[in-house]
XYZ file of C-alpha atoms in Angstrom:
225
model
C 115.889 69.274 97.477
C 113.497 68.666 94.846
C 111.058 71.137 93.404
C 108.097 68.822 94.506
C 109.676 68.463 98.079
C 110.101 72.520 98.526
C 106.295 72.963 97.240
C 105.329 70.296 99.534
C 107.025 72.132 102.502
C 105.781 75.504 101.680
C 102.481 74.075 101.630
C 102.872 72.469 105.173
C 104.259 75.562 106.697
C 101.465 77.783 105.157
C 98.584 75.790 106.315
C 100.110 75.727 109.774
C 99.991 79.296 109.906
C 96.556 79.471 108.764
C 95.555 76.777 111.432
C 97.212 78.884 114.063
C 95.598 82.122 113.127
C 92.037 80.323 112.949
C 92.768 78.606 116.276
C 93.397 82.351 117.710
C 90.424 83.826 116.081
C 87.897 81.015 117.985
C 88.400 83.359 121.181
C 85.074 85.531 121.522
C 87.216 87.645 123.793
C 89.783 88.386 121.070
C 87.229 88.371 118.352
C 85.586 91.931 119.603
C 85.928 95.048 117.343
C 87.872 93.260 114.742
C 90.445 95.469 112.471
C 89.495 96.330 109.060
C 90.848 93.832 106.305
C 92.278 94.707 102.991
C 94.649 95.020 100.308
C 98.047 96.903 100.113
C 100.890 97.486 97.817
C 104.499 96.938 98.670
C 107.354 98.446 97.097
C 110.932 96.968 98.186
C 114.736 97.719 97.803
C 116.483 94.829 98.863
C 119.918 93.236 99.376
C 120.353 89.479 98.616
C 123.356 87.829 100.287
C 124.227 84.169 99.055
C 125.404 81.529 101.759
C 127.476 78.434 100.857
C 128.883 79.925 97.435
C 132.587 80.154 99.262
C 132.787 83.425 97.246
C 131.372 82.477 93.777
C 128.650 85.157 94.407
C 128.534 88.103 96.477
C 125.846 90.584 97.784
C 124.016 92.497 94.845
C 120.607 94.793 95.098
C 117.105 94.529 93.713
C 113.766 95.417 94.111
C 110.434 93.739 94.916
C 106.589 95.099 93.857
C 103.792 93.201 95.441
C 100.167 92.964 96.244
C 98.994 91.701 99.488
C 95.893 90.922 101.263
C 95.852 91.213 105.111
C 93.087 89.306 106.862
C 92.498 90.004 110.674
C 91.048 87.153 112.583
C 91.078 89.617 115.356
C 91.673 93.145 116.108
C 95.495 92.101 116.653
C 96.297 88.873 114.775
C 96.100 88.616 111.121
C 97.177 86.614 108.261
C 98.929 88.059 104.986
C 99.445 86.215 101.843
C 100.792 87.987 99.022
C 101.869 87.634 95.014
C 105.254 89.777 94.057
C 107.558 90.250 91.141
C 111.202 90.547 92.129
C 114.329 91.281 90.346
C 117.631 90.745 92.195
C 121.300 90.837 91.515
C 124.328 89.227 92.798
C 127.884 89.789 92.153
C 130.495 87.281 90.753
C 134.385 87.455 90.766
C 134.923 85.025 88.430
C 132.839 82.844 85.880
C 134.595 79.322 85.377
C 132.780 78.816 81.895
C 135.344 80.757 79.967
C 139.225 80.019 79.649
C 139.518 83.954 80.493
C 138.574 84.953 84.326
C 135.474 87.645 83.907
C 133.652 89.357 86.716
C 130.223 89.822 86.396
C 126.539 89.850 87.797
C 123.921 87.353 88.493
C 120.676 88.422 87.445
C 117.789 86.729 88.757
C 113.933 87.754 88.586
C 110.675 85.788 88.900
C 107.558 85.590 91.295
C 107.415 85.498 95.171
C 104.410 83.954 96.988
C 104.702 84.931 100.682
C 102.398 83.963 103.359
C 103.033 85.801 106.961
C 101.136 85.475 110.231
C 101.606 88.686 112.353
C 100.193 90.502 115.430
C 99.503 94.548 115.234
C 100.189 96.731 118.357
C 98.178 99.953 118.636
C 100.728 103.040 119.338
C 99.930 106.821 120.602
C 99.699 109.461 117.490
C 97.861 107.256 114.962
C 100.517 104.811 114.875
C 100.820 101.050 114.798
C 103.423 98.176 114.787
C 103.116 95.094 112.920
C 105.191 92.346 113.313
C 104.910 88.954 111.186
C 106.686 85.685 110.096
C 106.276 83.263 107.568
C 107.376 81.163 104.589
C 107.775 82.610 101.033
C 108.219 80.866 97.791
C 110.322 81.977 94.859
C 109.542 81.049 91.645
C 112.540 81.808 89.398
C 111.816 82.689 85.846
C 115.174 84.074 84.574
C 118.655 83.427 86.101
C 121.849 84.456 84.127
C 125.351 85.225 84.543
C 126.304 88.436 82.849
C 130.213 88.952 82.199
C 131.412 92.347 82.489
C 133.398 93.590 79.403
C 136.990 93.073 79.999
C 139.008 94.710 77.129
C 142.248 92.380 78.025
C 140.105 89.345 76.830
C 139.951 87.729 73.343
C 136.062 88.049 73.463
C 135.536 91.206 75.280
C 132.004 90.955 76.450
C 130.915 87.072 75.987
C 126.962 85.858 76.028
C 125.505 85.505 79.201
C 125.389 82.395 80.812
C 121.811 80.448 81.657
C 122.231 79.127 85.123
C 119.006 76.969 84.726
C 120.687 73.433 83.710
C 123.873 74.450 85.516
C 122.397 74.169 89.003
C 120.080 77.019 89.197
C 116.518 75.958 90.819
C 113.243 77.178 89.487
C 112.191 77.119 92.931
C 113.467 77.811 96.232
C 111.853 78.301 99.738
C 112.601 81.127 102.265
C 111.504 81.942 105.938
C 110.406 85.929 106.004
C 110.019 88.328 108.906
C 108.660 91.879 108.542
C 108.264 94.776 111.024
C 106.417 97.601 109.880
C 105.225 101.101 111.390
C 101.923 102.508 109.933
C 100.420 105.695 110.384
C 96.621 106.312 110.020
C 95.951 102.909 108.858
C 97.380 103.739 105.332
C 101.168 104.723 105.257
C 103.638 102.239 106.319
C 107.421 101.971 106.287
C 108.945 98.427 106.592
C 111.799 96.392 107.286
C 111.867 93.051 106.036
C 114.129 89.666 106.152
C 114.406 86.442 104.521
C 116.955 83.350 105.289
C 117.088 80.647 102.700
C 115.434 77.091 103.680
C 116.313 75.427 100.382
C 118.983 75.971 97.924
C 118.420 78.678 95.315
C 121.319 76.785 93.483
C 123.143 73.658 93.673
C 126.314 73.554 91.419
C 129.957 72.060 91.660
C 133.127 74.194 92.017
C 135.849 71.563 91.334
C 135.715 68.670 93.838
C 133.442 70.903 95.971
C 129.667 70.788 95.808
C 128.058 74.548 96.556
C 124.340 74.425 97.979
C 123.602 78.211 97.675
C 120.940 79.792 99.562
C 119.548 83.535 99.269
C 119.231 85.814 102.437
C 117.819 89.316 102.128
C 117.051 91.867 103.766
C 114.712 94.981 102.208
C 113.192 98.374 103.132
C 109.568 98.738 102.457
C 107.400 101.238 101.200
C 103.608 100.201 101.685
C 100.227 101.802 100.896
C 97.116 100.012 102.567
C 93.821 100.753 100.698
């Protein structure tokens, strides 16, 4: 899928989320006593699992730091756009660019732009539960395969391989999900997941074409201002 089509699809989905939230906000009953909107910071520790790689890449860890603005259209319904910086890794059992078979790590960092719409449920003891879903666009700035040192090879630790130009896309799109438990409107623990909609990479492995999508799950620490 082309980068232009990825951006177009992201914009369409984000506009639909905004339109749905706006239609909910038109209800006079739901608009009474609106919840305070505001900024929040998110620190996420995540696992990334590729699908469609047929064993070339495997699950790896990473982290994301983001700033989000949550706007409540009603006391319960909200929309939450954010901007994030992410760092993720994936394992690789072999790197086919070299004569010797190296294990290694795919290192990828960039920016992420999620837009999620959700619903807040009030609970006892100053707790609330938020559920949200929506698209997120990944803007990939760095993507390289780093071979691990192998003392049996003639070149013990070869240079990293730039994956741009070898099939790694500058943009990819995911669909995200979020559940968070907030205490006293400020402190939140969250669990998030995202499934790949468009490939993060499209490359060949022999006669086989690989469309590799990234899927992730994350544990989040959130502070709401």
